[in-house]
Amino acid sequence: MAIRRVRIFSLFERFWHWSQMLLIMTLMFSGFGLHGFHHLLDFKQAVDLHTLAAFLLLLLWAFSIFWLFTTRNWRHFIPTVKGMWQVLRFYSFGIFQGEHHPYRKAYWRKHNPLQALAYLMLKIVLFPLIWISGLVYLFYFLWRDIPHATQVLDGVALVHTGAAFTIVVFVMIHVYMLTTGHSFKEHVMPMINGFDEVDLTPEEEAYLLKDQPEVLG
Amino acid sequence: MRPVLRFFLALLLIAGLAPLETMGEGQWPTPPAEGKPPPQISGPLSGGTGDHTKYEALKQPFATGPDVTKACLSCHTETGKHFMKNIHWTWEYRNPDTGQLLGKKHLINNFCTNARGNEGMCAQCHAGYGWKDESFDFSDETNIDCLVCHDTTGTYYKTPNSKGSPACSVMFEGKPPMDFTLIAQSVGLPERANCGACHFNGGGGDNVKHGDLSSALKNPPRELDVHMDAKGLNFACTACHVTKSHVWAGSRYRVAATDDKGTGKPGQRRDVATCESCHGTAPHKVDSLASFKRNDHISSIACQTCHIPEFARGGVATITNWDWRTAGKTRNGEGYHEHGYTQGNGEHRYTYKSIKGDFTYGENLVPLYRWFNGQMHYTTIDTKFDITKPVAINDFTGSREDGDSRIWPFKKMTTWMPADLGNGTLVYTHLWGEDSDSYWGNYDMGKAIAHGMKEFGLPYSGEHGFVETFSYWPITHMVAPKEDALSCEDCHSKQGRLDGVAGIYIPGRDNNRWLDLIGIIAVVGTLVFILGHALIRIVAPNRGKH
């Protein structure tokens, strides 16, 4: 086993991450404006911006889902309990003792178990909650004549707003996590240039050296 | 030029007929149609085909209005029969849904109270001649007043059908005589001033009743009404209130609150005066994502709600509160009035009249917004109600759930008006008359009510007093230019225009308090947690070790 600098985030993945970040920020800003928490945008601008950003994000997600499944990258997000305890213990105890993070990135496991679970929940629970409720909300006037439409709309608004608050909490923790470890920069760089230190098996290293030398730093 | 034109026309005609000739071989002449074919649909009338100054029937001196009517009917042979079916003539309307008998002939309103029994005054606005009491002949075509609607000289006027109290009749003396021959020869399609002569003065004065129908609409600028704009579209009332055989589309007794039929085929829709009947059911140009939502709003929001941001615009005030309790005060035994309000166009309005009581005026008013399905329920002369509570003269129905309602703007009128406290009913007040019971001139409400009720055989306990009443007037005129329409946040905000409208979640107005509380606690809690976690990392003893 050898620690090598490996390009673990492809160009698409980085584009995905940062454009998703921008779109989610836009959605949060315009969305909480629509909700009445601020009045920095007028309502029409906020509707335009929120709807446009939402459609762009859905488009981006359509591409990312296609990418995940065609490149086998979905496997990074399979939940596992292996190593979970050590990671949890580190963040709640070891980190204060100056310990090293217990997890080493593997070529087919670039997220630690806690990260993988968090991102998976984001992808299969929180994001679907917000985009499905958002679309139902947006197309209210198509289903407004079903029985109890008003109560359904109340529920849809509740789910949409609740999911939005949860995403805010996620973003806060996600950004805070970048400050753990050596430095903030060290955590952000992989998502900018794609390279991070990865524990490669000899076979992986040999394969990459021969077939994809550009992936090794 | 003309022969050339004729040549081409002939060519066109031949070209047009040619296929028929070859096709119709052996079928000429065309076999007779079976039965009478249905009448064809014509487009809206305009232009006219006759010059009324050239008609022999009108080249004569006329002594009275009915003489003119006879001349009109000598050519327009069927118009009398048509006209007698419309509400301008009958003043009566049976609502097919509620079964209530409505119309000015029967109703009580919370302005001048009732036309019934006061026709000598009120029926000035009846489109006929001489209705002063029950003896009026509704089957006599010559009683129809053609000129009130079709005069274009502006010199035609009407005075009360009976003299009334000497104190009142003095107001109508000394008017210049009318040149009936000139008026008859100048007839044309009704203009805004024709309809406005009555409809702008409902309730006893300019814009008193409706709030959205005032003399400002005779010659309005674009800002006041984008359709009637005298320098622009210059619509007459009948451009929207389309007419078929002297029956007009658009009824306040039976409002089309939702119109999902839209424009219909050319010339087909003569039944409604809705915005949709011209503008269709997706009227907003889609030039942004938000415009899609604007068109979506059609199913919940009446066009008027956004496009008539305020009523009683254009410098003419409307009355919003009327108090009959203070009526009847006299000075030296005579009635008087007080100026107390100067409206936008500089004219003074009376805030007190001995014959009517106190008034409150308003201009540029924000309407009341409520779900409305077009159905009004009237408190009629025979409705018993609880006199201790305010009563709605015309209560409206509607809700988010009923499938027919949209959110509409209303003028809400509040009036303390005479009532029979013993029986718990409204009353017919005898206001106008030459006798000693008429309120206008004698100022005795008890006698006026007793007279008004007795005249129509209605029960009266003898105990009169006043009740607080409301009436609701859907706002539909004074459509502002699009740039003056409401913006989203007028409704999508706290304390916005739709603050009191129930049954709908409006983003920006509504939120779940608990969810917001939990959400804020979660976000703040996370922040505190992060700061705490970071603090421990900073102060922890083994920080440098890694």
Tab-separated table of C-alpha atoms in Angstrom, chain A residues 77-195:
chain	number	residue	atom	x	y	z
A	77	PHE	CA	-21.696	6.247	-1.809
A	78	ILE	CA	-22.597	2.706	-0.765
A	79	PRO	CA	-23.121	2.963	2.997
A	80	THR	CA	-20.821	1.002	5.241
A	81	VAL	CA	-20.330	0.707	8.979
A	82	LYS	CA	-16.711	-0.304	8.577
A	83	GLY	CA	-14.635	2.445	10.162
A	84	MET	CA	-17.703	4.472	11.122
A	85	TRP	CA	-17.066	4.199	14.833
A	86	GLN	CA	-13.482	5.414	14.522
A	87	VAL	CA	-14.593	8.448	12.514
A	88	LEU	CA	-17.346	9.324	14.981
A	89	ARG	CA	-14.951	8.876	17.866
A	90	PHE	CA	-12.424	11.101	16.147
A	91	TYR	CA	-14.823	14.027	15.630
A	92	SER	CA	-16.266	13.836	19.142
A	93	PHE	CA	-13.044	13.064	21.031
A	94	GLY	CA	-9.827	12.426	19.157
A	95	ILE	CA	-9.891	15.706	17.294
A	96	PHE	CA	-9.468	17.526	20.578
A	97	GLN	CA	-6.497	15.343	21.445
A	98	GLY	CA	-4.713	16.293	18.272
A	99	GLU	CA	-5.105	12.822	16.789
A	100	HIS	CA	-4.876	12.153	13.081
A	101	HIS	CA	-8.043	11.466	11.145
A	102	PRO	CA	-8.459	7.705	11.252
A	103	TYR	CA	-9.587	7.385	7.652
A	104	ARG	CA	-7.360	6.974	4.625
A	105	LYS	CA	-8.906	7.557	1.239
A	106	ALA	CA	-8.931	4.502	-1.014
A	107	TYR	CA	-9.166	4.693	-4.791
A	108	TRP	CA	-12.724	3.327	-4.780
A	109	ARG	CA	-13.598	4.859	-1.421
A	110	LYS	CA	-12.744	8.515	-1.535
A	111	HIS	CA	-15.164	9.424	1.277
A	112	ASN	CA	-14.936	8.300	4.874
A	113	PRO	CA	-17.937	6.240	6.095
A	114	LEU	CA	-19.580	9.194	7.793
A	115	GLN	CA	-19.163	11.354	4.707
A	116	ALA	CA	-20.449	8.642	2.407
A	117	LEU	CA	-23.542	8.159	4.547
A	118	ALA	CA	-24.146	11.896	4.822
A	119	TYR	CA	-23.834	12.438	1.050
A	120	LEU	CA	-26.000	9.408	0.332
A	121	MET	CA	-28.746	10.711	2.626
A	122	LEU	CA	-28.444	14.074	0.926
A	123	LYS	CA	-28.821	12.471	-2.494
A	124	ILE	CA	-31.615	10.020	-1.800
A	125	VAL	CA	-33.597	11.764	0.952
A	126	LEU	CA	-33.038	15.478	1.309
A	127	PHE	CA	-32.563	16.493	-2.333
A	128	PRO	CA	-35.530	14.446	-3.591
A	129	LEU	CA	-37.659	15.908	-0.799
A	130	ILE	CA	-36.862	19.414	-1.869
A	131	TRP	CA	-37.042	18.987	-5.615
A	132	ILE	CA	-40.165	16.859	-5.661
A	133	SER	CA	-41.954	19.190	-3.228
A	134	GLY	CA	-40.628	22.133	-5.235
A	135	LEU	CA	-42.011	20.853	-8.527
A	136	VAL	CA	-45.350	19.978	-6.946
A	137	TYR	CA	-45.387	23.475	-5.456
A	138	LEU	CA	-44.489	25.108	-8.771
A	139	PHE	CA	-47.200	23.240	-10.647
A	140	TYR	CA	-49.869	23.876	-8.011
A	141	PHE	CA	-52.204	25.332	-10.589
A	142	LEU	CA	-52.335	21.994	-12.407
A	143	TRP	CA	-53.685	20.145	-9.378
A	144	ARG	CA	-55.483	22.919	-7.516
A	145	ASP	CA	-58.878	21.370	-8.197
A	146	ILE	CA	-58.230	18.016	-6.528
A	147	PRO	CA	-60.006	17.521	-3.189
A	148	HIS	CA	-58.221	19.092	-0.213
A	149	ALA	CA	-55.753	20.869	-2.484
A	150	THR	CA	-55.246	23.637	0.056
A	151	GLN	CA	-54.237	21.220	2.797
A	152	VAL	CA	-51.975	19.387	0.370
A	153	LEU	CA	-50.356	22.694	-0.548
A	154	ASP	CA	-49.816	23.428	3.150
A	155	GLY	CA	-48.064	20.055	3.450
A	156	VAL	CA	-45.990	20.607	0.335
A	157	ALA	CA	-44.866	24.009	1.598
A	158	LEU	CA	-44.031	22.442	4.958
A	159	VAL	CA	-41.860	19.718	3.398
A	160	HIS	CA	-40.160	22.200	1.064
A	161	THR	CA	-39.349	24.666	3.826
A	162	GLY	CA	-38.339	21.917	6.266
A	163	ALA	CA	-35.968	20.414	3.693
A	164	ALA	CA	-34.524	23.890	3.058
A	165	PHE	CA	-33.723	24.381	6.746
A	166	THR	CA	-32.103	20.941	6.849
A	167	ILE	CA	-29.947	21.794	3.838
A	168	VAL	CA	-28.812	24.977	5.568
A	169	VAL	CA	-27.730	22.878	8.560
A	170	PHE	CA	-25.963	20.457	6.229
A	171	VAL	CA	-24.089	23.258	4.483
A	172	MET	CA	-22.980	24.742	7.812
A	173	ILE	CA	-21.572	21.431	9.045
A	174	HIS	CA	-20.120	20.645	5.621
A	175	VAL	CA	-18.191	23.911	5.556
A	176	TYR	CA	-17.135	23.598	9.188
A	177	MET	CA	-15.685	20.167	8.491
A	178	LEU	CA	-13.241	21.802	6.083
A	179	THR	CA	-11.594	23.525	9.033
A	180	THR	CA	-10.748	20.248	10.723
A	181	GLY	CA	-7.470	18.527	9.983
A	182	HIS	CA	-4.396	20.372	8.727
A	183	SER	CA	-5.925	23.381	7.099
A	184	PHE	CA	-8.991	24.712	5.363
A	185	LYS	CA	-7.006	25.018	2.136
A	186	GLU	CA	-5.901	21.394	2.243
A	187	HIS	CA	-9.542	20.327	2.308
A	188	VAL	CA	-10.691	22.619	-0.439
A	189	MET	CA	-7.855	22.049	-2.912
A	190	PRO	CA	-8.903	18.528	-3.966
A	191	MET	CA	-12.214	19.937	-5.126
A	192	ILE	CA	-10.307	22.591	-7.103
A	193	ASN	CA	-7.420	20.717	-8.712
A	194	GLY	CA	-8.828	17.211	-8.151
A	195	PHE	CA	-5.780	15.802	-6.354
